[in-house]
């Protein structure tokens, strides 16, 4: 399968448009773990992709925290790993796709606003 075919098949599975966005994401899989920190590569109203060389298995629940770049608002909630790209494959970015499972209404409204703004900027050029 070519890179274009792989990208197309991923796009067909997605329910929400993705906006390219690098945000520092703090996350942990267990209440007693220290937070890990990695960057996202994109964001949608349904989830995000976190770039990491140590992704967890599909189905794992993850507690997420991230702030807007200006630091004005902390967004936090629960996600579930729905896709894993293992390190070592040069055709894909290593990391994990995380679906948003439980975020409050204010956080979701802010995510929707961020995604809409970024998609508009991306389309404009």
Short mmCIF file of N, CA and C in Angstrom, two decimals:
data_model
loop_
_atom_site.label_atom_id
_atom_site.label_comp_id
_atom_site.label_asym_id
_atom_site.label_seq_id
_atom_site.Cartn_x
_atom_site.Cartn_y
_atom_site.Cartn_z
N UNK A 1 0.84 -1.18 0.00
CA UNK A 1 0.00 0.00 0.00
C UNK A 1 0.89 1.24 0.00
N UNK A 2 0.59 2.18 -0.86
CA UNK A 2 1.38 3.40 -0.93
C UNK A 2 1.03 4.32 0.23
N UNK A 3 1.88 5.34 0.47
CA UNK A 3 1.60 6.31 1.52
C UNK A 3 0.27 7.01 1.27
N UNK A 4 -0.02 7.33 0.01
CA UNK A 4 -1.27 8.01 -0.33
C UNK A 4 -2.47 7.12 0.00
N UNK A 5 -2.35 5.80 -0.31
CA UNK A 5 -3.44 4.89 0.00
C UNK A 5 -3.61 4.76 1.51
N UNK A 6 -2.50 4.70 2.22
CA UNK A 6 -2.57 4.60 3.68
C UNK A 6 -3.24 5.84 4.25
N UNK A 7 -2.86 7.01 3.75
CA UNK A 7 -3.46 8.25 4.24
C UNK A 7 -4.94 8.29 3.91
N UNK A 8 -5.30 7.85 2.69
CA UNK A 8 -6.70 7.86 2.30
C UNK A 8 -7.53 6.95 3.19
N UNK A 9 -7.02 5.76 3.48
CA UNK A 9 -7.79 4.84 4.31
C UNK A 9 -7.96 5.39 5.72
N UNK A 10 -6.96 6.10 6.23
CA UNK A 10 -7.10 6.74 7.53
C UNK A 10 -8.12 7.85 7.50
N UNK A 11 -8.11 8.64 6.42
CA UNK A 11 -9.07 9.72 6.29
C UNK A 11 -10.50 9.19 6.24
N UNK A 12 -10.70 8.04 5.58
CA UNK A 12 -12.03 7.47 5.46
C UNK A 12 -12.55 7.02 6.82
N UNK A 13 -11.69 6.57 7.71
CA UNK A 13 -12.10 6.12 9.03
C UNK A 13 -12.43 7.28 9.96
N UNK A 14 -11.88 8.44 9.70
CA UNK A 14 -12.05 9.57 10.59
C UNK A 14 -13.45 10.16 10.47
N UNK A 15 -14.00 10.50 11.62
CA UNK A 15 -15.33 11.12 11.63
C UNK A 15 -15.24 12.64 11.69
N UNK A 16 -14.08 13.16 12.09
CA UNK A 16 -13.93 14.60 12.28
C UNK A 16 -12.68 15.10 11.55
N UNK A 17 -12.77 16.29 10.94
CA UNK A 17 -11.56 16.83 10.29
C UNK A 17 -10.48 17.14 11.31
N UNK A 18 -9.24 16.90 10.93
CA UNK A 18 -8.09 17.13 11.80
C UNK A 18 -7.42 18.43 11.45
N UNK A 19 -7.08 19.19 12.48
CA UNK A 19 -6.34 20.43 12.30
C UNK A 19 -4.91 20.20 12.76
N UNK A 20 -3.92 20.51 11.92
CA UNK A 20 -2.53 20.35 12.37
C UNK A 20 -2.27 21.32 13.52
N UNK A 21 -1.80 20.78 14.63
CA UNK A 21 -1.57 21.62 15.81
C UNK A 21 -0.62 20.92 16.76
N UNK A 22 0.48 21.60 17.07
CA UNK A 22 1.43 21.06 18.04
C UNK A 22 1.18 21.72 19.39
N UNK A 23 0.68 20.93 20.32
CA UNK A 23 0.47 21.38 21.68
C UNK A 23 1.21 20.43 22.61
N UNK A 24 1.74 20.95 23.70
CA UNK A 24 2.36 20.09 24.70
C UNK A 24 1.24 19.41 25.48
N UNK A 25 1.22 18.09 25.44
CA UNK A 25 0.19 17.30 26.09
C UNK A 25 0.81 16.59 27.29
N UNK A 26 0.19 16.76 28.46
CA UNK A 26 0.60 15.98 29.62
C UNK A 26 -0.43 14.85 29.77
N UNK A 27 0.06 13.65 30.02
CA UNK A 27 -0.86 12.53 30.10
C UNK A 27 -0.32 11.46 31.03
N UNK A 28 -1.25 10.65 31.53
CA UNK A 28 -0.87 9.48 32.34
C UNK A 28 -1.95 8.42 32.18
N UNK A 29 -1.53 7.18 32.40
CA UNK A 29 -2.43 6.05 32.22
C UNK A 29 -2.96 5.52 33.53
N UNK A 30 -2.33 5.90 34.62
CA UNK A 30 -2.71 5.41 35.93
C UNK A 30 -2.69 6.59 36.89
N UNK A 31 -3.62 6.61 37.81
CA UNK A 31 -3.73 7.72 38.75
C UNK A 31 -2.44 7.94 39.54
N UNK A 32 -1.68 6.90 39.75
CA UNK A 32 -0.48 7.00 40.58
C UNK A 32 0.79 7.26 39.78
N UNK A 33 0.69 7.29 38.46
CA UNK A 33 1.86 7.57 37.62
C UNK A 33 2.15 9.06 37.59
N UNK A 34 3.40 9.37 37.32
CA UNK A 34 3.76 10.76 37.02
C UNK A 34 3.23 11.08 35.63
N UNK A 35 2.96 12.35 35.40
CA UNK A 35 2.54 12.75 34.06
C UNK A 35 3.71 12.63 33.09
N UNK A 36 3.43 12.16 31.89
CA UNK A 36 4.38 12.17 30.78
C UNK A 36 4.05 13.40 29.94
N UNK A 37 4.99 13.86 29.15
CA UNK A 37 4.74 15.03 28.31
C UNK A 37 5.28 14.78 26.90
N UNK A 38 4.42 14.96 25.92
CA UNK A 38 4.76 14.83 24.50
C UNK A 38 3.95 15.86 23.73
N UNK A 39 4.24 15.99 22.45
CA UNK A 39 3.52 16.94 21.61
C UNK A 39 2.49 16.25 20.74
N UNK A 40 1.37 16.93 20.54
CA UNK A 40 0.37 16.46 19.58
C UNK A 40 0.83 16.84 18.18
N UNK A 41 0.32 16.12 17.18
CA UNK A 41 0.57 16.51 15.79
C UNK A 41 -0.69 17.10 15.16
N UNK A 42 -1.86 16.69 15.68
CA UNK A 42 -3.11 17.24 15.18
C UNK A 42 -4.19 17.11 16.24
N UNK A 43 -5.29 17.83 16.00
CA UNK A 43 -6.40 17.87 16.95
C UNK A 43 -7.70 17.91 16.16
N UNK A 44 -8.71 17.20 16.65
CA UNK A 44 -10.05 17.28 16.09
C UNK A 44 -11.02 17.32 17.26
N UNK A 45 -12.31 17.52 16.97
CA UNK A 45 -13.27 17.52 18.07
C UNK A 45 -13.47 16.12 18.64
N UNK A 46 -12.97 15.10 17.94
CA UNK A 46 -13.10 13.74 18.42
C UNK A 46 -11.87 13.17 19.09
N UNK A 47 -10.71 13.83 18.92
CA UNK A 47 -9.49 13.30 19.51
C UNK A 47 -8.24 13.98 19.00
N UNK A 48 -7.10 13.34 19.25
CA UNK A 48 -5.81 13.91 18.85
C UNK A 48 -4.81 12.79 18.62
N UNK A 49 -3.73 13.13 17.95
CA UNK A 49 -2.62 12.20 17.80
C UNK A 49 -1.46 12.73 18.62
N UNK A 50 -0.91 11.88 19.49
CA UNK A 50 0.22 12.25 20.34
C UNK A 50 1.45 11.53 19.84
N UNK A 51 2.47 12.30 19.52
CA UNK A 51 3.74 11.76 19.02
C UNK A 51 4.53 11.21 20.20
N UNK A 52 4.84 9.91 20.18
CA UNK A 52 5.63 9.30 21.25
C UNK A 52 6.26 8.01 20.73
N UNK A 53 7.44 7.70 21.25
CA UNK A 53 8.09 6.44 20.92
C UNK A 53 7.66 5.32 21.86
N UNK A 54 6.78 5.64 22.83
CA UNK A 54 6.31 4.63 23.78
C UNK A 54 4.79 4.65 23.88
N UNK A 55 4.10 4.38 22.76
CA UNK A 55 2.63 4.39 22.81
C UNK A 55 2.11 3.20 23.61
N UNK A 56 0.95 3.37 24.19
CA UNK A 56 0.28 2.27 24.89
C UNK A 56 -0.58 1.49 23.92
N UNK A 57 -1.10 0.37 24.38
CA UNK A 57 -1.91 -0.49 23.52
C UNK A 57 -3.28 0.13 23.26
N UNK A 58 -3.87 -0.27 22.13
CA UNK A 58 -5.22 0.18 21.81
C UNK A 58 -6.16 -0.24 22.93
N UNK A 59 -7.08 0.64 23.26
CA UNK A 59 -8.05 0.37 24.32
C UNK A 59 -7.66 0.94 25.67
N UNK A 60 -6.39 1.32 25.84
CA UNK A 60 -5.93 1.88 27.11
C UNK A 60 -6.57 3.25 27.33
N UNK A 61 -7.03 3.50 28.55
CA UNK A 61 -7.57 4.81 28.90
C UNK A 61 -6.43 5.71 29.35
N UNK A 62 -6.55 6.99 29.00
CA UNK A 62 -5.48 7.94 29.30
C UNK A 62 -6.10 9.25 29.78
N UNK A 63 -5.55 9.79 30.86
CA UNK A 63 -5.98 11.09 31.37
C UNK A 63 -5.12 12.15 30.70
N UNK A 64 -5.76 13.13 30.06
CA UNK A 64 -5.06 14.15 29.28
C UNK A 64 -5.19 15.53 29.91
N UNK A 65 -4.14 16.32 29.82
CA UNK A 65 -4.16 17.73 30.18
C UNK A 65 -3.37 18.49 29.14
N UNK A 66 -3.94 19.60 28.67
CA UNK A 66 -3.18 20.48 27.79
C UNK A 66 -3.72 21.89 27.92
N UNK A 67 -2.85 22.85 27.67
CA UNK A 67 -3.23 24.26 27.80
C UNK A 67 -3.13 24.92 26.44
N UNK A 68 -3.89 25.98 26.29
CA UNK A 68 -3.75 26.79 25.09
C UNK A 68 -2.36 27.39 25.08
N UNK A 69 -1.87 27.74 23.90
CA UNK A 69 -0.50 28.25 23.81
C UNK A 69 -0.28 29.49 24.65
N UNK A 70 -1.35 30.30 24.85
CA UNK A 70 -1.20 31.49 25.68
C UNK A 70 -1.34 31.17 27.17
N UNK A 71 -1.60 29.90 27.50
CA UNK A 71 -1.69 29.48 28.89
C UNK A 71 -2.96 29.90 29.59
N UNK A 72 -3.93 30.41 28.84
CA UNK A 72 -5.13 30.98 29.45
C UNK A 72 -6.11 29.93 29.98
N UNK A 73 -6.06 28.72 29.47
CA UNK A 73 -7.06 27.74 29.87
C UNK A 73 -6.48 26.33 29.83
N UNK A 74 -6.70 25.58 30.90
CA UNK A 74 -6.29 24.18 30.95
C UNK A 74 -7.48 23.33 30.51
N UNK A 75 -7.23 22.45 29.57
CA UNK A 75 -8.24 21.52 29.09
C UNK A 75 -7.84 20.14 29.60
N UNK A 76 -8.77 19.43 30.21
CA UNK A 76 -8.44 18.10 30.73
C UNK A 76 -9.63 17.18 30.62
N UNK A 77 -9.32 15.89 30.50
CA UNK A 77 -10.37 14.90 30.40
C UNK A 77 -9.80 13.52 30.12
N UNK A 78 -10.69 12.58 29.87
CA UNK A 78 -10.32 11.19 29.67
C UNK A 78 -10.39 10.83 28.19
N UNK A 79 -9.39 10.09 27.73
CA UNK A 79 -9.36 9.61 26.36
C UNK A 79 -9.08 8.12 26.33
N UNK A 80 -9.20 7.54 25.13
CA UNK A 80 -8.90 6.12 24.94
C UNK A 80 -8.04 5.97 23.70
N UNK A 81 -6.98 5.18 23.81
CA UNK A 81 -6.10 4.92 22.67
C UNK A 81 -6.87 4.09 21.65
N UNK A 82 -6.96 4.62 20.41
CA UNK A 82 -7.70 3.91 19.36
C UNK A 82 -6.82 3.52 18.19
N UNK A 83 -5.59 4.05 18.15
CA UNK A 83 -4.67 3.71 17.06
C UNK A 83 -3.25 3.84 17.58
N UNK A 84 -2.39 2.91 17.17
CA UNK A 84 -1.00 2.92 17.60
C UNK A 84 -0.10 2.80 16.38
N UNK A 85 0.88 3.70 16.29
CA UNK A 85 1.95 3.60 15.29
C UNK A 85 3.23 3.33 16.05
N UNK A 86 3.77 2.14 15.90
CA UNK A 86 4.98 1.78 16.63
C UNK A 86 6.20 2.45 16.01
N UNK A 87 7.21 2.77 16.83
CA UNK A 87 8.43 3.37 16.27
C UNK A 87 9.14 2.37 15.36
N UNK A 88 9.91 2.92 14.43
CA UNK A 88 10.69 2.06 13.55
C UNK A 88 10.17 2.00 12.12
N UNK A 89 8.94 2.45 11.90
CA UNK A 89 8.39 2.48 10.55
C UNK A 89 8.56 3.89 10.00
N UNK A 90 9.47 4.09 9.03
CA UNK A 90 9.73 5.45 8.54
C UNK A 90 8.55 6.06 7.78
N UNK A 91 7.54 5.25 7.43
CA UNK A 91 6.40 5.75 6.67
C UNK A 91 5.36 6.46 7.55
N UNK A 92 5.45 6.26 8.87
CA UNK A 92 4.46 6.87 9.77
C UNK A 92 5.15 7.50 10.97
N UNK A 93 4.46 8.44 11.59
CA UNK A 93 4.95 9.07 12.82
C UNK A 93 4.61 8.14 13.98
N UNK A 94 5.60 7.83 14.82
CA UNK A 94 5.35 6.99 15.98
C UNK A 94 4.46 7.73 16.97
N UNK A 95 3.50 7.02 17.52
CA UNK A 95 2.63 7.64 18.51
C UNK A 95 1.31 6.92 18.61
N UNK A 96 0.32 7.65 19.13
CA UNK A 96 -0.99 7.04 19.37
C UNK A 96 -2.11 8.03 19.10
N UNK A 97 -3.14 7.52 18.46
CA UNK A 97 -4.36 8.29 18.26
C UNK A 97 -5.24 8.09 19.48
N UNK A 98 -5.70 9.20 20.06
CA UNK A 98 -6.50 9.15 21.27
C UNK A 98 -7.87 9.76 20.99
N UNK A 99 -8.91 8.99 21.27
CA UNK A 99 -10.28 9.47 21.12
C UNK A 99 -10.72 10.10 22.44
N UNK A 100 -11.36 11.28 22.36
CA UNK A 100 -11.87 11.92 23.57
C UNK A 100 -13.09 11.14 24.05
N UNK A 101 -13.09 10.76 25.34
CA UNK A 101 -14.17 9.97 25.90
C UNK A 101 -14.99 10.79 26.89
N UNK A 102 -14.32 11.54 27.77
CA UNK A 102 -15.04 12.27 28.80
C UNK A 102 -14.36 13.61 29.06
N UNK A 103 -14.86 14.65 28.40
CA UNK A 103 -14.40 16.03 28.61
C UNK A 103 -15.63 16.85 28.94
N UNK A 104 -15.50 17.86 29.81
CA UNK A 104 -16.66 18.68 30.14
C UNK A 104 -17.07 19.54 28.94
N UNK A 105 -18.28 20.09 29.01
CA UNK A 105 -18.85 20.85 27.89
C UNK A 105 -18.00 22.07 27.55
N UNK A 106 -17.46 22.76 28.55
CA UNK A 106 -16.62 23.94 28.30
C UNK A 106 -15.36 23.56 27.54
N UNK A 107 -14.73 22.45 27.94
CA UNK A 107 -13.52 21.99 27.26
C UNK A 107 -13.82 21.61 25.82
N UNK A 108 -14.93 20.90 25.60
CA UNK A 108 -15.29 20.50 24.24
C UNK A 108 -15.59 21.72 23.36
N UNK A 109 -16.26 22.72 23.93
CA UNK A 109 -16.56 23.94 23.17
C UNK A 109 -15.26 24.64 22.78
N UNK A 110 -14.30 24.67 23.68
CA UNK A 110 -13.02 25.29 23.39
C UNK A 110 -12.25 24.50 22.33
N UNK A 111 -12.28 23.19 22.41
CA UNK A 111 -11.63 22.35 21.40
C UNK A 111 -12.27 22.60 20.03
N UNK A 112 -13.60 22.66 19.99
CA UNK A 112 -14.29 22.94 18.72
C UNK A 112 -13.84 24.28 18.14
N UNK A 113 -13.72 25.29 19.00
CA UNK A 113 -13.30 26.62 18.55
C UNK A 113 -11.87 26.59 18.01
N UNK A 114 -10.98 25.92 18.73
CA UNK A 114 -9.57 25.83 18.31
C UNK A 114 -9.48 25.14 16.95
N UNK A 115 -10.17 24.01 16.81
CA UNK A 115 -10.12 23.25 15.56
C UNK A 115 -10.67 24.07 14.40
N UNK A 116 -11.81 24.74 14.60
CA UNK A 116 -12.41 25.55 13.53
C UNK A 116 -11.45 26.66 13.11
N UNK A 117 -10.83 27.32 14.08
CA UNK A 117 -9.90 28.41 13.77
C UNK A 117 -8.69 27.89 13.01
N UNK A 118 -8.12 26.78 13.46
CA UNK A 118 -6.93 26.22 12.80
C UNK A 118 -7.25 25.72 11.40
N UNK A 119 -8.40 25.10 11.21
CA UNK A 119 -8.77 24.63 9.88
C UNK A 119 -8.97 25.80 8.93
N UNK A 120 -9.57 26.88 9.41
CA UNK A 120 -9.76 28.08 8.58
C UNK A 120 -8.41 28.67 8.19
N UNK A 121 -7.47 28.74 9.15
CA UNK A 121 -6.13 29.26 8.85
C UNK A 121 -5.41 28.36 7.85
N UNK A 122 -5.55 27.06 8.02
CA UNK A 122 -4.88 26.09 7.15
C UNK A 122 -5.41 26.20 5.72
N UNK A 123 -6.72 26.37 5.58
CA UNK A 123 -7.32 26.50 4.24
C UNK A 123 -6.93 27.81 3.58
N UNK A 124 -6.77 28.87 4.40
CA UNK A 124 -6.44 30.20 3.86
C UNK A 124 -5.01 30.26 3.35
N UNK A 125 -4.20 29.35 3.82
CA UNK A 125 -2.88 29.33 3.23
C UNK A 125 -1.77 29.36 4.15
#
